């Protein structure tokens, strides 16, 4: 497990270490200053050595079958760069809520084939943030973000960075949804 602590004040490292099983190895990378979440995520990419990976914020979690169901998607689809399930937004008390402009029918992001950039733009009803928190094929992901220049541009975007990230993913692989699992994203 790679833990990238962006030096926020949420006690990420302490909470994580206290709740991690002893049999799991952990590498901790702590920033000297508080950096943006996108920068924090991207600095981990070079450290990933597994075939698949996922990003989790300190207060996100997924169902017990999430990894298994998402791996099934990848095993069946060679061009799958990211797989995902229903994205449930929750508040600090773990109550489900719907963000402004999003209803209960929109919480399962749609699947898109490799290269469907215009289809994604034309149909997009959700924020691309839901695609960031899927199970990613490491090789294809690194291919989509092969230069520091691309990563720096994405990290510098305050609004719309999630859409740019999703379009970069679609340029190298497919985004595929599974209806068999859920991801819980805490949001205020």
mmCIF file of C-alpha atoms in Angstrom:
data_model
loop_
_atom_site.group_PDB
_atom_site.id
_atom_site.type_symbol
_atom_site.label_atom_id
_atom_site.label_comp_id
_atom_site.label_asym_id
_atom_site.label_seq_id
_atom_site.Cartn_x
_atom_site.Cartn_y
_atom_site.Cartn_z
ATOM 1 C CA UNK A 1 0.000 0.000 0.000
ATOM 2 C CA UNK A 2 1.308 3.422 -0.953
ATOM 3 C CA UNK A 3 0.174 6.251 1.308
ATOM 4 C CA UNK A 4 0.701 9.740 -0.042
ATOM 5 C CA UNK A 5 0.054 12.201 2.756
ATOM 6 C CA UNK A 6 -0.359 15.685 1.277
ATOM 7 C CA UNK A 7 0.424 17.212 4.682
ATOM 8 C CA UNK A 8 -3.186 18.053 5.400
ATOM 9 C CA UNK A 9 -4.436 18.295 8.977
ATOM 10 C CA UNK A 10 -6.760 15.253 8.835
ATOM 11 C CA UNK A 11 -4.313 12.841 10.584
ATOM 12 C CA UNK A 12 -4.261 10.606 7.462
ATOM 13 C CA UNK A 13 -1.054 8.729 8.269
ATOM 14 C CA UNK A 14 -1.963 8.113 11.911
ATOM 15 C CA UNK A 15 -5.491 6.883 11.101
ATOM 16 C CA UNK A 16 -4.272 4.677 8.274
ATOM 17 C CA UNK A 17 -1.488 3.031 10.289
ATOM 18 C CA UNK A 18 -3.810 2.393 13.236
ATOM 19 C CA UNK A 19 -6.358 0.609 11.030
ATOM 20 C CA UNK A 20 -4.091 -1.347 8.697
ATOM 21 C CA UNK A 21 -3.594 -5.065 9.144
ATOM 22 C CA UNK A 22 -0.066 -5.899 10.295
ATOM 23 C CA UNK A 23 0.468 -8.228 7.325
ATOM 24 C CA UNK A 24 0.161 -5.364 4.821
ATOM 25 C CA UNK A 25 3.290 -3.469 3.826
ATOM 26 C CA UNK A 26 2.985 0.297 3.657
ATOM 27 C CA UNK A 27 5.157 2.944 2.007
ATOM 28 C CA UNK A 28 4.499 6.471 3.297
ATOM 29 C CA UNK A 29 5.332 9.583 1.275
ATOM 30 C CA UNK A 30 4.609 12.781 3.189
ATOM 31 C CA UNK A 31 4.720 16.245 1.648
ATOM 32 C CA UNK A 32 6.504 19.059 3.414
ATOM 33 C CA UNK A 33 3.688 21.442 2.488
ATOM 34 C CA UNK A 34 -0.038 20.963 1.898
ATOM 35 C CA UNK A 35 -0.457 20.163 -1.815
ATOM 36 C CA UNK A 36 -3.580 19.729 -3.938
ATOM 37 C CA UNK A 37 -5.177 16.293 -4.063
ATOM 38 C CA UNK A 38 -4.536 15.865 -7.819
ATOM 39 C CA UNK A 39 -0.811 16.561 -7.319
ATOM 40 C CA UNK A 40 -0.801 14.129 -4.414
ATOM 41 C CA UNK A 41 -2.390 11.370 -6.506
ATOM 42 C CA UNK A 42 -0.059 11.821 -9.449
ATOM 43 C CA UNK A 43 3.113 11.700 -7.389
ATOM 44 C CA UNK A 44 2.229 8.097 -6.534
ATOM 45 C CA UNK A 45 2.047 6.871 -10.136
ATOM 46 C CA UNK A 46 5.795 6.296 -10.503
ATOM 47 C CA UNK A 47 5.753 4.198 -7.339
ATOM 48 C CA UNK A 48 3.016 1.793 -8.525
ATOM 49 C CA UNK A 49 4.451 -1.576 -9.593
ATOM 50 C CA UNK A 50 1.273 -3.667 -9.670
ATOM 51 C CA UNK A 51 -0.841 -4.434 -12.739
ATOM 52 C CA UNK A 52 -3.832 -2.539 -11.299
ATOM 53 C CA UNK A 53 -4.242 0.267 -8.781
ATOM 54 C CA UNK A 54 -6.869 2.561 -7.310
ATOM 55 C CA UNK A 55 -6.810 5.925 -5.622
ATOM 56 C CA UNK A 56 -8.631 6.440 -2.352
ATOM 57 C CA UNK A 57 -8.922 9.618 -0.349
ATOM 58 C CA UNK A 58 -8.656 9.300 3.428
ATOM 59 C CA UNK A 59 -12.432 9.157 3.877
ATOM 60 C CA UNK A 60 -13.476 7.096 0.825
ATOM 61 C CA UNK A 61 -14.280 3.401 0.914
ATOM 62 C CA UNK A 62 -15.793 0.661 -1.231
ATOM 63 C CA UNK A 63 -17.835 -2.503 -0.786
ATOM 64 C CA UNK A 64 -16.113 -5.782 0.051
ATOM 65 C CA UNK A 65 -16.637 -7.095 -3.501
ATOM 66 C CA UNK A 66 -15.337 -3.925 -5.226
ATOM 67 C CA UNK A 67 -11.871 -5.209 -6.138
ATOM 68 C CA UNK A 68 -13.138 -8.617 -7.261
ATOM 69 C CA UNK A 69 -15.911 -7.195 -9.453
ATOM 70 C CA UNK A 70 -13.644 -4.597 -11.024
ATOM 71 C CA UNK A 71 -10.926 -7.171 -11.718
ATOM 72 C CA UNK A 72 -13.517 -9.287 -13.552
ATOM 73 C CA UNK A 73 -14.188 -6.313 -15.823
ATOM 74 C CA UNK A 74 -10.480 -5.904 -16.589
ATOM 75 C CA UNK A 75 -9.962 -9.629 -17.226
ATOM 76 C CA UNK A 76 -12.763 -9.612 -19.827
ATOM 77 C CA UNK A 77 -11.671 -6.366 -21.565
ATOM 78 C CA UNK A 78 -8.074 -5.858 -22.693
ATOM 79 C CA UNK A 79 -8.676 -2.199 -23.549
ATOM 80 C CA UNK A 80 -10.182 -1.358 -20.159
ATOM 81 C CA UNK A 81 -8.147 1.439 -18.617
ATOM 82 C CA UNK A 82 -10.595 2.063 -15.750
ATOM 83 C CA UNK A 83 -13.485 0.061 -14.291
ATOM 84 C CA UNK A 84 -15.902 1.313 -11.666
ATOM 85 C CA UNK A 85 -19.230 0.725 -9.964
ATOM 86 C CA UNK A 86 -21.932 2.989 -8.641
ATOM 87 C CA UNK A 87 -20.527 6.099 -6.950
ATOM 88 C CA UNK A 88 -22.373 7.007 -3.757
ATOM 89 C CA UNK A 89 -21.800 10.476 -2.343
ATOM 90 C CA UNK A 90 -21.945 10.556 1.446
ATOM 91 C CA UNK A 91 -21.677 13.299 4.047
ATOM 92 C CA UNK A 92 -19.508 13.290 7.186
ATOM 93 C CA UNK A 93 -22.134 11.138 8.983
ATOM 94 C CA UNK A 94 -22.138 8.598 6.101
ATOM 95 C CA UNK A 95 -25.614 9.629 4.939
ATOM 96 C CA UNK A 96 -26.200 9.403 1.190
ATOM 97 C CA UNK A 97 -26.963 12.598 -0.657
ATOM 98 C CA UNK A 98 -27.243 13.742 -4.258
ATOM 99 C CA UNK A 99 -25.065 16.582 -5.464
ATOM 100 C CA UNK A 100 -26.743 19.537 -7.148
ATOM 101 C CA UNK A 101 -27.818 18.533 -10.641
ATOM 102 C CA UNK A 102 -27.344 14.812 -10.023
ATOM 103 C CA UNK A 103 -30.173 12.392 -9.261
ATOM 104 C CA UNK A 104 -30.186 8.749 -8.183
ATOM 105 C CA UNK A 105 -30.220 7.509 -11.784
ATOM 106 C CA UNK A 106 -26.948 9.293 -12.563
ATOM 107 C CA UNK A 107 -24.748 7.687 -9.919
ATOM 108 C CA UNK A 108 -23.513 4.840 -12.110
ATOM 109 C CA UNK A 109 -21.081 6.443 -14.531
ATOM 110 C CA UNK A 110 -21.562 5.300 -18.108
ATOM 111 C CA UNK A 111 -19.159 3.064 -20.009
ATOM 112 C CA UNK A 112 -17.256 4.500 -22.968
ATOM 113 C CA UNK A 113 -15.106 2.724 -25.555
ATOM 114 C CA UNK A 114 -11.533 3.782 -26.238
ATOM 115 C CA UNK A 115 -11.578 6.973 -28.310
ATOM 116 C CA UNK A 116 -15.189 7.956 -27.493
ATOM 117 C CA UNK A 117 -14.078 11.459 -26.517
ATOM 118 C CA UNK A 118 -16.890 13.333 -28.262
ATOM 119 C CA UNK A 119 -19.517 10.869 -27.041
ATOM 120 C CA UNK A 120 -18.322 11.457 -23.473
ATOM 121 C CA UNK A 121 -18.420 15.238 -23.915
ATOM 122 C CA UNK A 122 -21.883 15.186 -25.509
ATOM 123 C CA UNK A 123 -23.474 12.775 -23.011
ATOM 124 C CA UNK A 124 -21.668 13.737 -19.858
ATOM 125 C CA UNK A 125 -24.108 14.219 -17.014
ATOM 126 C CA UNK A 126 -21.676 13.584 -14.169
ATOM 127 C CA UNK A 127 -18.493 15.111 -12.947
ATOM 128 C CA UNK A 128 -15.496 13.124 -14.135
ATOM 129 C CA UNK A 129 -14.415 12.679 -10.522
ATOM 130 C CA UNK A 130 -16.286 9.383 -10.551
ATOM 131 C CA UNK A 131 -13.896 7.968 -13.132
ATOM 132 C CA UNK A 132 -10.809 8.906 -11.101
ATOM 133 C CA UNK A 133 -11.857 6.540 -8.342
ATOM 134 C CA UNK A 134 -12.049 3.328 -10.309
ATOM 135 C CA UNK A 135 -9.682 0.402 -10.647
ATOM 136 C CA UNK A 136 -7.027 1.429 -13.179
ATOM 137 C CA UNK A 137 -4.826 -0.642 -15.484
ATOM 138 C CA UNK A 138 -1.394 0.676 -14.464
ATOM 139 C CA UNK A 139 0.274 0.257 -17.868
ATOM 140 C CA UNK A 140 -2.514 2.013 -19.796
ATOM 141 C CA UNK A 141 -2.840 4.704 -17.131
ATOM 142 C CA UNK A 142 0.870 5.511 -17.252
ATOM 143 C CA UNK A 143 0.631 5.577 -21.049
ATOM 144 C CA UNK A 144 -2.173 8.174 -20.843
ATOM 145 C CA UNK A 145 -0.080 10.317 -18.518
ATOM 146 C CA UNK A 146 3.365 9.602 -19.923
ATOM 147 C CA UNK A 147 4.861 13.048 -19.458
ATOM 148 C CA UNK A 148 5.358 15.326 -16.486
ATOM 149 C CA UNK A 149 4.045 18.152 -18.695
ATOM 150 C CA UNK A 150 0.602 16.479 -18.979
ATOM 151 C CA UNK A 151 0.516 15.739 -15.250
ATOM 152 C CA UNK A 152 1.543 19.304 -14.340
ATOM 153 C CA UNK A 153 -1.174 20.749 -16.589
ATOM 154 C CA UNK A 154 -3.845 18.516 -15.041
ATOM 155 C CA UNK A 155 -2.644 19.297 -11.521
ATOM 156 C CA UNK A 156 -2.859 23.041 -12.182
ATOM 157 C CA UNK A 157 -6.524 23.004 -13.311
ATOM 158 C CA UNK A 158 -8.874 24.068 -10.523
ATOM 159 C CA UNK A 159 -12.189 23.492 -12.318
ATOM 160 C CA UNK A 160 -12.603 20.836 -14.995
ATOM 161 C CA UNK A 161 -9.464 18.849 -14.190
ATOM 162 C CA UNK A 162 -11.553 15.726 -13.659
ATOM 163 C CA UNK A 163 -12.968 16.015 -17.179
ATOM 164 C CA UNK A 164 -9.496 16.499 -18.648
ATOM 165 C CA UNK A 165 -8.287 13.438 -16.744
ATOM 166 C CA UNK A 166 -11.209 11.381 -18.059
ATOM 167 C CA UNK A 167 -10.579 12.476 -21.650
ATOM 168 C CA UNK A 168 -6.906 11.513 -21.282
ATOM 169 C CA UNK A 169 -7.969 8.079 -20.023
ATOM 170 C CA UNK A 170 -10.384 7.634 -22.950
ATOM 171 C CA UNK A 171 -7.609 8.407 -25.417
ATOM 172 C CA UNK A 172 -5.760 5.244 -24.318
ATOM 173 C CA UNK A 173 -8.491 2.839 -23.183
ATOM 174 C CA UNK A 174 -12.125 2.131 -22.336
ATOM 175 C CA UNK A 175 -14.046 3.169 -19.238
ATOM 176 C CA UNK A 176 -16.253 0.265 -18.178
ATOM 177 C CA UNK A 177 -18.934 0.174 -15.506
ATOM 178 C CA UNK A 178 -20.021 -2.751 -13.384
ATOM 179 C CA UNK A 179 -23.406 -2.640 -11.672
ATOM 180 C CA UNK A 180 -22.286 -5.169 -9.061
ATOM 181 C CA UNK A 181 -20.459 -2.957 -6.561
ATOM 182 C CA UNK A 182 -20.393 0.513 -4.993
ATOM 183 C CA UNK A 183 -17.786 3.138 -4.177
ATOM 184 C CA UNK A 184 -18.465 5.632 -1.376
ATOM 185 C CA UNK A 185 -17.106 9.141 -1.903
ATOM 186 C CA UNK A 186 -17.294 11.555 0.985
ATOM 187 C CA UNK A 187 -18.143 15.036 -0.170
ATOM 188 C CA UNK A 188 -19.280 18.180 1.548
#
